[in-house]
mmCIF file of C-alpha atoms in Angstrom:
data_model
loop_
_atom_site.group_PDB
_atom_site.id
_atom_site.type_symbol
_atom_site.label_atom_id
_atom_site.label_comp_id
_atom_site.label_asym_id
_atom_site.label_seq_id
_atom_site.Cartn_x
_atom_site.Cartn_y
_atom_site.Cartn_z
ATOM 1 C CA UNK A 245 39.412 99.074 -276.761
ATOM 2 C CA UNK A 246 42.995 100.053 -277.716
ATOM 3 C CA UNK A 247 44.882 98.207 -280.007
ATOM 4 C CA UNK A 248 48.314 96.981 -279.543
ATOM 5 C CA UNK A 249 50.943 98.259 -282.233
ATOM 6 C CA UNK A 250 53.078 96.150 -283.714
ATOM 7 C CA UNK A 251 56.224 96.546 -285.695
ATOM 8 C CA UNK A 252 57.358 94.026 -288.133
ATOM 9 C CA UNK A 253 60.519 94.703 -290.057
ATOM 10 C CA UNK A 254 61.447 91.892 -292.061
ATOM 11 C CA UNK A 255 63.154 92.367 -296.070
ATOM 12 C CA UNK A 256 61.063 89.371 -297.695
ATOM 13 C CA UNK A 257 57.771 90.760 -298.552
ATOM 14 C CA UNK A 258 55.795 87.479 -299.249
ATOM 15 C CA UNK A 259 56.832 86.710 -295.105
ATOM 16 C CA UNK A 260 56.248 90.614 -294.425
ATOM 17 C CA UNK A 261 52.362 90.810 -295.487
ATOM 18 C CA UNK A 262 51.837 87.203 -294.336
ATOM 19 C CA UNK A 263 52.783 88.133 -290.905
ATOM 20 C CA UNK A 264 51.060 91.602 -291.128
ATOM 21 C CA UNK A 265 47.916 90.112 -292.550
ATOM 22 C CA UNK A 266 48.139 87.410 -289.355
ATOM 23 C CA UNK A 267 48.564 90.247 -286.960
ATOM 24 C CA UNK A 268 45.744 92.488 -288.194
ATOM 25 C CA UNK A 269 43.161 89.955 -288.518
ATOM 26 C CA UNK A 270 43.992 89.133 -284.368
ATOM 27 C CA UNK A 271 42.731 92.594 -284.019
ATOM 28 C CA UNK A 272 46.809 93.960 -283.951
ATOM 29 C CA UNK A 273 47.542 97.583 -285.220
ATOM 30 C CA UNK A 274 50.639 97.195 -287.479
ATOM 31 C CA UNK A 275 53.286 98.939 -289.285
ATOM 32 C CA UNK A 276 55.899 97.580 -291.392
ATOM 33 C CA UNK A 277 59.180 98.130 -293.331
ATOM 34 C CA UNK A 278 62.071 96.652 -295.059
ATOM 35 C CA UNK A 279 65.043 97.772 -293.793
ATOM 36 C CA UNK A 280 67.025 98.602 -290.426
ATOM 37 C CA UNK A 281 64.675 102.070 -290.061
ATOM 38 C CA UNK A 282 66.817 104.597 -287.580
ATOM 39 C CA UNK A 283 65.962 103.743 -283.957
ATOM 40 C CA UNK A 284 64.441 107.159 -283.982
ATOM 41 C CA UNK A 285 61.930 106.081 -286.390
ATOM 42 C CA UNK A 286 61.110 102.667 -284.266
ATOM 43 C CA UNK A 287 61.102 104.772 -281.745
ATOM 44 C CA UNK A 288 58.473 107.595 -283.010
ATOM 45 C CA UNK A 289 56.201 104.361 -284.125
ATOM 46 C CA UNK A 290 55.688 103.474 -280.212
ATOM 47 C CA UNK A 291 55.734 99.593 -280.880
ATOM 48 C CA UNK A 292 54.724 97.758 -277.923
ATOM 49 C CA UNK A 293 55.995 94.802 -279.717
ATOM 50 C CA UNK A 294 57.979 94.041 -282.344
ATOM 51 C CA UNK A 295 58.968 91.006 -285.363
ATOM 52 C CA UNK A 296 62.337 91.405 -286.574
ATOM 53 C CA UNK A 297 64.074 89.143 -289.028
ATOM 54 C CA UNK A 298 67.478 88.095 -287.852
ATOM 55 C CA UNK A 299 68.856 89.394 -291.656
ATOM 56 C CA UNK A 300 67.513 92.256 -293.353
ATOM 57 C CA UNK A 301 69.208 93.122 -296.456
ATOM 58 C CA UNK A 302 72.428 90.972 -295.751
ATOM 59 C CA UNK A 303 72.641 93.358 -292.429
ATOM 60 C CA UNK A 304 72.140 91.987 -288.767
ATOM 61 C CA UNK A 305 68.331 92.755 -287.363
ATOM 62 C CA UNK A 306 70.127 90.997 -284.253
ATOM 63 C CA UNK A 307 72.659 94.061 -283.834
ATOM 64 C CA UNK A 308 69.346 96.245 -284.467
ATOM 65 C CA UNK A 309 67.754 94.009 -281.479
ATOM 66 C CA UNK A 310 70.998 95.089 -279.140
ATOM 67 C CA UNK A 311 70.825 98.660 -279.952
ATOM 68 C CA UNK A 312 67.340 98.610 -279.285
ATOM 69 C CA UNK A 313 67.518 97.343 -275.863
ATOM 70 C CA UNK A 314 70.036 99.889 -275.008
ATOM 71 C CA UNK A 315 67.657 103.392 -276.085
ATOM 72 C CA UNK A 316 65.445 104.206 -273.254
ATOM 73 C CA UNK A 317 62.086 104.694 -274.776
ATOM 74 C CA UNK A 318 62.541 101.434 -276.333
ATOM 75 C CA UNK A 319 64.169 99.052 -273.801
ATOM 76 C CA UNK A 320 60.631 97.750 -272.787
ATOM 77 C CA UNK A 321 59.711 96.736 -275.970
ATOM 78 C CA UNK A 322 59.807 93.290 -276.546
ATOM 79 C CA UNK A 323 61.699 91.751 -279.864
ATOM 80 C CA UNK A 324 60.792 88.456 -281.019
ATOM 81 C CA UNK A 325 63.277 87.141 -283.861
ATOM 82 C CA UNK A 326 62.707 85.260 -286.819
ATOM 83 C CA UNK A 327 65.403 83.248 -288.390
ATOM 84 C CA UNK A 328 65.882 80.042 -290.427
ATOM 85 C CA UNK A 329 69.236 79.337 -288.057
ATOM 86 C CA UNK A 330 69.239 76.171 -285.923
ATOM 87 C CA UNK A 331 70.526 77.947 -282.965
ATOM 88 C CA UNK A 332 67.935 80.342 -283.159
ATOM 89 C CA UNK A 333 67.327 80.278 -279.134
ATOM 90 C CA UNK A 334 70.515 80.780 -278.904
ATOM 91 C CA UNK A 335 71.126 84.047 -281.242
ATOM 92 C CA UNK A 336 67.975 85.450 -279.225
ATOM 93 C CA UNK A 337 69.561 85.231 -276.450
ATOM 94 C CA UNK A 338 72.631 86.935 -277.286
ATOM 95 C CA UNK A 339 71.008 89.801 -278.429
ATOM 96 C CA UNK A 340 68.634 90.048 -275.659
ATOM 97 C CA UNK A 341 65.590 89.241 -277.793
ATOM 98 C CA UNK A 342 62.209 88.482 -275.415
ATOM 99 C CA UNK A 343 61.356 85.823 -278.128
ATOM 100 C CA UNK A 344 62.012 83.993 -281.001
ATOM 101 C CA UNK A 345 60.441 81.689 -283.890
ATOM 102 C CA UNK A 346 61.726 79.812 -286.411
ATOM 103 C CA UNK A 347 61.338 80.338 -290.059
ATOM 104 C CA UNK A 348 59.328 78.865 -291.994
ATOM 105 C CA UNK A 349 56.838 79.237 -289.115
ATOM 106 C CA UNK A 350 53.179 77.804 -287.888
ATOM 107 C CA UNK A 351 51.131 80.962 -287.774
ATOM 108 C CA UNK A 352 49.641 79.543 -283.911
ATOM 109 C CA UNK A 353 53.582 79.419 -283.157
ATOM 110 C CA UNK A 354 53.798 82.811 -283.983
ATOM 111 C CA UNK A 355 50.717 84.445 -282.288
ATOM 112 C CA UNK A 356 51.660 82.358 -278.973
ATOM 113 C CA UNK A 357 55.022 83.816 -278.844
ATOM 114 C CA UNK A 358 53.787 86.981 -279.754
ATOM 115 C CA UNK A 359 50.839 86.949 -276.829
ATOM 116 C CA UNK A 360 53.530 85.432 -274.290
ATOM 117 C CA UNK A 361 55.688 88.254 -274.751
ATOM 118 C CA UNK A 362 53.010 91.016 -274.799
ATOM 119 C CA UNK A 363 51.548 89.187 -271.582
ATOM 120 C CA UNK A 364 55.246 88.907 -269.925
ATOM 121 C CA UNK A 365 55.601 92.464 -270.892
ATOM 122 C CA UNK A 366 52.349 93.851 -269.183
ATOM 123 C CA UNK A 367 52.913 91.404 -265.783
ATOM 124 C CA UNK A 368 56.578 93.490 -265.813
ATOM 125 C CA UNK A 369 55.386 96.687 -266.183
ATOM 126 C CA UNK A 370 52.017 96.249 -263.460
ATOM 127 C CA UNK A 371 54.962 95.242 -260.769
ATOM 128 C CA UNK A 372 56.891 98.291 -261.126
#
């Protein structure tokens, strides 16, 4: 059975390997970094999903989440954000994220927003 890949970029390590450690033990394939990789890079990776942390290294992941959405082999992809803000609904929504969850998180909060997306993704792509 294939394995989904997912792509968590997010600058604080202890939140990084939590997350990662969360994914891979749900039977998730992931890759990680620390920084606002090139969109060629996120794209070579072939995420079907990824965790991106509305700040990484003082820059925007939510300008990262727009530019995303706008390169072909990537537009598909959900993004769910994570982010300490109080309007984080609303800063997914401007940067057309498919998801969002709010920092510090439950780790069942996480995985359900993580399999809605997935699940939203795959319904999308079987009605094309």
């Amino acid at each position: 059975m294939k394995r989904t890949n997912i792509l968590v970029i997010e600058d604080d390590h202890a939140i990084r390997d939590i997350v990662s450690y969360v994914l891979w033990s749900e039977g998730y394939d992931v890759l990680t970094c620390d920084t606002l990789e090139p969109l060629e890079q996120i794209a070579a990776c072939r995420p079907e999903l990824i965790v991106l942390d509305e700040w990484i290294n003082a820059r925007e992941g939510t300008m990262l989440c727009k530019e995303i959405k706008k390169i072909h082999q990537l537009a598909r992809v959900p993004v769910i954000i994570l982010s300490t803000a109080s309007d984080i609904e609303q800063i997914a929504l401007s940067c057309k994220a498919d998801g969002f969850v709010h920092k510090p998180f439950d780790v069942d909060v996480l995985l359900a927003e993580i399999k809605k997306c997935l699940t939203k993704n795959a319904d999308a792509i079987s009605h094309q």
